[in-house]
JSON list of C-alpha atoms and ligand atoms in Angstrom, two decimals:
[
{"chain": "A", "resi": 1, "resn": "MET", "atom": "CA", "xyz": [-152.13, 198.68, -256.25]},
{"chain": "A", "resi": 2, "resn": "ILE", "atom": "CA", "xyz": [-154.22, 195.85, -257.79]},
{"chain": "A", "resi": 3, "resn": "GLY", "atom": "CA", "xyz": [-151.48, 192.74, -258.83]},
{"chain": "A", "resi": 4, "resn": "ARG", "atom": "CA", "xyz": [-152.18, 189.70, -260.22]},
{"chain": "A", "resi": 5, "resn": "LEU", "atom": "CA", "xyz": [-155.21, 187.67, -260.10]},
{"chain": "A", "resi": 6, "resn": "ASN", "atom": "CA", "xyz": [-154.47, 184.89, -257.16]},
{"chain": "A", "resi": 7, "resn": "HIS", "atom": "CA", "xyz": [-157.50, 182.88, -257.40]},
{"chain": "A", "resi": 8, "resn": "VAL", "atom": "CA", "xyz": [-161.41, 182.38, -258.38]},
{"chain": "A", "resi": 9, "resn": "ALA", "atom": "CA", "xyz": [-163.05, 180.70, -255.32]},
{"chain": "A", "resi": 10, "resn": "ILE", "atom": "CA", "xyz": [-166.17, 178.34, -256.41]},
{"chain": "A", "resi": 11, "resn": "ALA", "atom": "CA", "xyz": [-168.50, 177.13, -253.37]},
{"chain": "A", "resi": 12, "resn": "VAL", "atom": "CA", "xyz": [-169.82, 174.05, -254.48]},
{"chain": "A", "resi": 13, "resn": "PRO", "atom": "CA", "xyz": [-172.37, 171.29, -253.02]},
{"chain": "A", "resi": 14, "resn": "ASP", "atom": "CA", "xyz": [-170.41, 168.26, -253.79]},
{"chain": "A", "resi": 15, "resn": "LEU", "atom": "CA", "xyz": [-166.51, 168.26, -253.54]},
{"chain": "A", "resi": 16, "resn": "GLU", "atom": "CA", "xyz": [-166.25, 165.60, -254.78]},
{"chain": "A", "resi": 17, "resn": "ALA", "atom": "CA", "xyz": [-168.34, 165.61, -258.07]},
{"chain": "A", "resi": 18, "resn": "ALA", "atom": "CA", "xyz": [-166.54, 169.14, -258.60]},
{"chain": "A", "resi": 19, "resn": "SER", "atom": "CA", "xyz": [-163.52, 167.89, -258.57]},
{"chain": "A", "resi": 20, "resn": "ALA", "atom": "CA", "xyz": [-164.25, 165.01, -260.43]},
{"chain": "A", "resi": 21, "resn": "THR", "atom": "CA", "xyz": [-165.12, 167.65, -263.22]},
{"chain": "A", "resi": 22, "resn": "TYR", "atom": "CA", "xyz": [-162.41, 169.61, -263.15]},
{"chain": "A", "resi": 23, "resn": "ARG", "atom": "CA", "xyz": [-159.91, 166.57, -263.07]},
{"chain": "A", "resi": 24, "resn": "GLN", "atom": "CA", "xyz": [-161.22, 163.95, -265.73]},
{"chain": "A", "resi": 25, "resn": "VAL", "atom": "CA", "xyz": [-163.08, 166.58, -267.88]},
{"chain": "A", "resi": 26, "resn": "LEU", "atom": "CA", "xyz": [-161.25, 169.52, -267.93]},
{"chain": "A", "resi": 27, "resn": "GLY", "atom": "CA", "xyz": [-157.92, 167.83, -267.14]},
{"chain": "A", "resi": 28, "resn": "ALA", "atom": "CA", "xyz": [-156.83, 170.19, -264.64]},
{"chain": "A", "resi": 29, "resn": "LYS", "atom": "CA", "xyz": [-154.32, 169.77, -262.03]},
{"chain": "A", "resi": 30, "resn": "VAL", "atom": "CA", "xyz": [-156.60, 169.15, -258.82]},
{"chain": "A", "resi": 31, "resn": "SER", "atom": "CA", "xyz": [-155.38, 169.05, -255.07]},
{"chain": "A", "resi": 32, "resn": "ASP", "atom": "CA", "xyz": [-156.84, 166.30, -252.30]},
{"chain": "A", "resi": 33, "resn": "PRO", "atom": "CA", "xyz": [-159.34, 168.22, -249.96]},
{"chain": "A", "resi": 34, "resn": "LEU", "atom": "CA", "xyz": [-157.87, 170.22, -247.74]},
{"chain": "A", "resi": 35, "resn": "PRO", "atom": "CA", "xyz": [-159.73, 171.02, -244.71]},
{"chain": "A", "resi": 36, "resn": "GLN", "atom": "CA", "xyz": [-159.23, 174.64, -243.24]},
{"chain": "A", "resi": 37, "resn": "PRO", "atom": "CA", "xyz": [-161.11, 174.71, -239.73]},
{"chain": "A", "resi": 38, "resn": "ASP", "atom": "CA", "xyz": [-160.13, 178.35, -239.20]},
{"chain": "A", "resi": 39, "resn": "HIS", "atom": "CA", "xyz": [-162.41, 179.01, -241.81]},
{"chain": "A", "resi": 40, "resn": "GLY", "atom": "CA", "xyz": [-164.75, 176.97, -241.77]},
{"chain": "A", "resi": 41, "resn": "VAL", "atom": "CA", "xyz": [-164.26, 175.51, -244.95]},
{"chain": "A", "resi": 42, "resn": "THR", "atom": "CA", "xyz": [-162.62, 172.40, -246.87]},
{"chain": "A", "resi": 43, "resn": "VAL", "atom": "CA", "xyz": [-160.82, 173.46, -249.99]},
{"chain": "A", "resi": 44, "resn": "VAL", "atom": "CA", "xyz": [-159.67, 171.63, -253.33]},
{"chain": "A", "resi": 45, "resn": "PHE", "atom": "CA", "xyz": [-157.07, 173.73, -255.11]},
{"chain": "A", "resi": 46, "resn": "ILE", "atom": "CA", "xyz": [-156.81, 173.66, -258.76]},
{"chain": "A", "resi": 47, "resn": "GLU", "atom": "CA", "xyz": [-153.51, 175.23, -260.37]},
{"chain": "A", "resi": 48, "resn": "LEU", "atom": "CA", "xyz": [-153.83, 176.84, -264.21]},
{"chain": "A", "resi": 49, "resn": "ASP", "atom": "CA", "xyz": [-151.08, 178.15, -265.78]},
{"chain": "A", "resi": 50, "resn": "ASN", "atom": "CA", "xyz": [-151.64, 181.48, -264.84]},
{"chain": "A", "resi": 51, "resn": "THR", "atom": "CA", "xyz": [-153.79, 181.40, -261.50]},
{"chain": "A", "resi": 52, "resn": "LYS", "atom": "CA", "xyz": [-156.17, 179.31, -259.09]},
{"chain": "A", "resi": 53, "resn": "ILE", "atom": "CA", "xyz": [-159.32, 177.92, -258.71]},
{"chain": "A", "resi": 54, "resn": "GLU", "atom": "CA", "xyz": [-160.47, 176.87, -255.28]},
{"chain": "A", "resi": 55, "resn": "LEU", "atom": "CA", "xyz": [-163.52, 174.83, -255.20]},
{"chain": "A", "resi": 56, "resn": "LEU", "atom": "CA", "xyz": [-164.79, 175.85, -251.31]},
{"chain": "A", "resi": 57, "resn": "HIS", "atom": "CA", "xyz": [-167.35, 173.21, -249.86]},
{"chain": "A", "resi": 58, "resn": "PRO", "atom": "CA", "xyz": [-168.78, 174.29, -245.97]},
{"chain": "A", "resi": 59, "resn": "MET", "atom": "CA", "xyz": [-167.09, 172.84, -242.68]},
{"chain": "A", "resi": 60, "resn": "GLY", "atom": "CA", "xyz": [-168.96, 173.15, -239.43]},
{"chain": "A", "resi": 61, "resn": "GLU", "atom": "CA", "xyz": [-172.24, 174.51, -238.66]},
{"chain": "A", "resi": 62, "resn": "THR", "atom": "CA", "xyz": [-171.43, 177.89, -238.98]},
{"chain": "A", "resi": 63, "resn": "SER", "atom": "CA", "xyz": [-169.75, 177.77, -242.00]},
{"chain": "A", "resi": 64, "resn": "PRO", "atom": "CA", "xyz": [-169.82, 181.29, -244.04]},
{"chain": "A", "resi": 65, "resn": "ILE", "atom": "CA", "xyz": [-169.92, 179.25, -247.45]},
{"chain": "A", "resi": 66, "resn": "GLN", "atom": "CA", "xyz": [-173.65, 177.59, -246.45]},
{"chain": "A", "resi": 67, "resn": "GLY", "atom": "CA", "xyz": [-175.51, 180.81, -246.46]},
{"chain": "A", "resi": 68, "resn": "PHE", "atom": "CA", "xyz": [-174.57, 181.01, -249.71]},
{"chain": "A", "resi": 69, "resn": "LEU", "atom": "CA", "xyz": [-175.05, 177.65, -250.85]},
{"chain": "A", "resi": 70, "resn": "ASP", "atom": "CA", "xyz": [-178.35, 178.02, -249.56]},
{"chain": "A", "resi": 71, "resn": "LYS", "atom": "CA", "xyz": [-178.87, 180.94, -251.85]},
{"chain": "A", "resi": 72, "resn": "ASN", "atom": "CA", "xyz": [-177.24, 179.10, -254.77]},
{"chain": "A", "resi": 73, "resn": "PRO", "atom": "CA", "xyz": [-178.02, 175.40, -254.57]},
{"chain": "A", "resi": 74, "resn": "SER", "atom": "CA", "xyz": [-176.16, 174.34, -257.37]},
{"chain": "A", "resi": 75, "resn": "GLY", "atom": "CA", "xyz": [-172.99, 176.22, -256.31]},
{"chain": "A", "resi": 76, "resn": "GLY", "atom": "CA", "xyz": [-171.59, 179.39, -258.07]},
{"chain": "A", "resi": 77, "resn": "ILE", "atom": "CA", "xyz": [-168.52, 182.11, -258.28]},
{"chain": "A", "resi": 78, "resn": "HIS", "atom": "CA", "xyz": [-168.17, 183.32, -254.27]},
{"chain": "A", "resi": 79, "resn": "HIS", "atom": "CA", "xyz": [-165.00, 185.49, -254.37]},
{"chain": "A", "resi": 80, "resn": "VAL", "atom": "CA", "xyz": [-162.06, 186.78, -256.81]},
{"chain": "A", "resi": 81, "resn": "CYS", "atom": "CA", "xyz": [-159.06, 187.29, -254.92]},
{"chain": "A", "resi": 82, "resn": "TYR", "atom": "CA", "xyz": [-156.37, 189.95, -256.46]},
{"chain": "A", "resi": 83, "resn": "GLU", "atom": "CA", "xyz": [-152.55, 190.14, -255.34]},
{"chain": "A", "resi": 84, "resn": "VAL", "atom": "CA", "xyz": [-151.49, 193.27, -253.58]},
{"chain": "A", "resi": 85, "resn": "ASP", "atom": "CA", "xyz": [-148.04, 194.25, -252.42]},
{"chain": "A", "resi": 86, "resn": "ASP", "atom": "CA", "xyz": [-148.68, 195.98, -249.29]},
{"chain": "A", "resi": 87, "resn": "ILE", "atom": "CA", "xyz": [-152.05, 194.71, -247.69]},
{"chain": "A", "resi": 88, "resn": "LEU", "atom": "CA", "xyz": [-151.96, 197.40, -244.72]},
{"chain": "A", "resi": 89, "resn": "ALA", "atom": "CA", "xyz": [-150.85, 200.07, -247.40]},
{"chain": "A", "resi": 90, "resn": "ALA", "atom": "CA", "xyz": [-153.88, 199.05, -249.97]},
{"chain": "A", "resi": 91, "resn": "ARG", "atom": "CA", "xyz": [-156.71, 198.67, -246.79]},
{"chain": "A", "resi": 92, "resn": "ASP", "atom": "CA", "xyz": [-155.56, 202.02, -245.88]},
{"chain": "A", "resi": 93, "resn": "LYS", "atom": "CA", "xyz": [-156.24, 203.52, -248.93]},
{"chain": "A", "resi": 94, "resn": "LEU", "atom": "CA", "xyz": [-159.18, 201.52, -249.74]},
{"chain": "A", "resi": 95, "resn": "LYS", "atom": "CA", "xyz": [-160.94, 202.42, -246.12]},
{"chain": "A", "resi": 96, "resn": "ALA", "atom": "CA", "xyz": [-160.11, 206.23, -247.41]},
{"chain": "A", "resi": 97, "resn": "GLU", "atom": "CA", "xyz": [-162.18, 205.49, -250.54]},
{"chain": "A", "resi": 98, "resn": "GLY", "atom": "CA", "xyz": [-165.05, 204.49, -248.48]},
{"chain": "A", "resi": 99, "resn": "VAL", "atom": "CA", "xyz": [-165.01, 200.62, -249.17]},
{"chain": "A", "resi": 100, "resn": "ARG", "atom": "CA", "xyz": [-166.26, 198.36, -246.66]},
{"chain": "A", "resi": 101, "resn": "VAL", "atom": "CA", "xyz": [-163.53, 196.14, -245.20]},
{"chain": "A", "resi": 102, "resn": "LEU", "atom": "CA", "xyz": [-165.26, 193.12, -243.38]},
{"chain": "A", "resi": 103, "resn": "GLY", "atom": "CA", "xyz": [-164.67, 191.75, -240.14]},
{"chain": "A", "resi": 104, "resn": "ASN", "atom": "CA", "xyz": [-162.44, 193.83, -237.85]},
{"chain": "A", "resi": 105, "resn": "GLY", "atom": "CA", "xyz": [-160.23, 195.14, -240.49]},
{"chain": "A", "resi": 106, "resn": "GLU", "atom": "CA", "xyz": [-156.95, 193.03, -239.59]},
{"chain": "A", "resi": 107, "resn": "PRO", "atom": "CA", "xyz": [-155.42, 190.61, -242.15]},
{"chain": "A", "resi": 108, "resn": "LYS", "atom": "CA", "xyz": [-156.08, 187.19, -241.11]},
{"chain": "A", "resi": 109, "resn": "ILE", "atom": "CA", "xyz": [-153.98, 184.11, -242.71]},
{"chain": "A", "resi": 110, "resn": "GLY", "atom": "CA", "xyz": [-155.67, 182.78, -245.43]},
{"chain": "A", "resi": 111, "resn": "ALA", "atom": "CA", "xyz": [-155.40, 179.64, -247.08]},
{"chain": "A", "resi": 112, "resn": "HIS", "atom": "CA", "xyz": [-152.31, 180.05, -248.40]},
{"chain": "A", "resi": 113, "resn": "GLY", "atom": "CA", "xyz": [-150.14, 181.27, -245.54]},
{"chain": "A", "resi": 114, "resn": "LYS", "atom": "CA", "xyz": [-150.18, 185.01, -246.42]},
{"chain": "A", "resi": 115, "resn": "PRO", "atom": "CA", "xyz": [-152.13, 187.60, -244.97]},
{"chain": "A", "resi": 116, "resn": "VAL", "atom": "CA", "xyz": [-155.87, 188.03, -246.50]},
{"chain": "A", "resi": 117, "resn": "LEU", "atom": "CA", "xyz": [-158.64, 190.49, -246.18]},
{"chain": "A", "resi": 118, "resn": "PHE", "atom": "CA", "xyz": [-162.18, 190.67, -247.32]},
{"chain": "A", "resi": 119, "resn": "LEU", "atom": "CA", "xyz": [-163.99, 193.77, -248.66]},
{"chain": "A", "resi": 120, "resn": "HIS", "atom": "CA", "xyz": [-167.71, 194.39, -249.22]},
{"chain": "A", "resi": 121, "resn": "PRO", "atom": "CA", "xyz": [-169.42, 193.10, -252.33]},
{"chain": "A", "resi": 122, "resn": "LYS", "atom": "CA", "xyz": [-171.77, 195.98, -252.39]},
{"chain": "A", "resi": 123, "resn": "ASP", "atom": "CA", "xyz": [-168.47, 198.25, -252.93]},
{"chain": "A", "resi": 124, "resn": "PHE", "atom": "CA", "xyz": [-167.24, 195.91, -255.86]},
{"chain": "A", "resi": 125, "resn": "THR", "atom": "CA", "xyz": [-170.30, 195.56, -257.92]},
{"chain": "A", "resi": 126, "resn": "GLY", "atom": "CA", "xyz": [-171.98, 192.43, -256.03]},
{"chain": "A", "resi": 127, "resn": "THR", "atom": "CA", "xyz": [-168.60, 190.67, -255.98]},
{"chain": "A", "resi": 128, "resn": "LEU", "atom": "CA", "xyz": [-166.54, 189.52, -252.72]},
{"chain": "A", "resi": 129, "resn": "VAL", "atom": "CA", "xyz": [-163.44, 190.74, -253.05]},
{"chain": "A", "resi": 130, "resn": "GLU", "atom": "CA", "xyz": [-160.39, 189.14, -251.03]},
{"chain": "A", "resi": 131, "resn": "LEU", "atom": "CA", "xyz": [-157.08, 190.97, -251.38]},
{"chain": "A", "resi": 132, "resn": "GLU", "atom": "CA", "xyz": [-153.66, 188.58, -250.70]},
{"chain": "A", "resi": 133, "resn": "GLN", "atom": "CA", "xyz": [-150.29, 189.97, -249.92]},
{"chain": "A", "resi": 134, "resn": "ALA", "atom": "CA", "xyz": [-148.34, 189.07, -252.79]},
{"chain": "B", "resi": 1, "resn": "CO", "atom": "CO1", "xyz": [-160.49, 182.96, -251.17]}
]
């Protein structure tokens, strides 16, 4: 079921500083900040040869990233995103295995315009997992 690693998302307290680190220190291809009001985040995309890194910064008062940064003030890995061929089939299989799907269980359109779902970190050794339709 599990496919490619689509991205690793890192929550950062200072988007400009984090972007500069990836651009100047690591020499990575770094996008401009992209506001995603529906998800309560501003995202910077970093293109690597084999996957992507997404820098997440809270947007608005009720951002889901703010609580994470309150607990991890210097930032940290927020989630990993795996591709699946059929997100509804993957969801149904995971639910049958007892995995908790977050939200109402229906895929939402994610940062890349494709359907995504999030899975409970306690079901994946403490890591929030995002599934994205390949
Ligand atoms: Co993501």
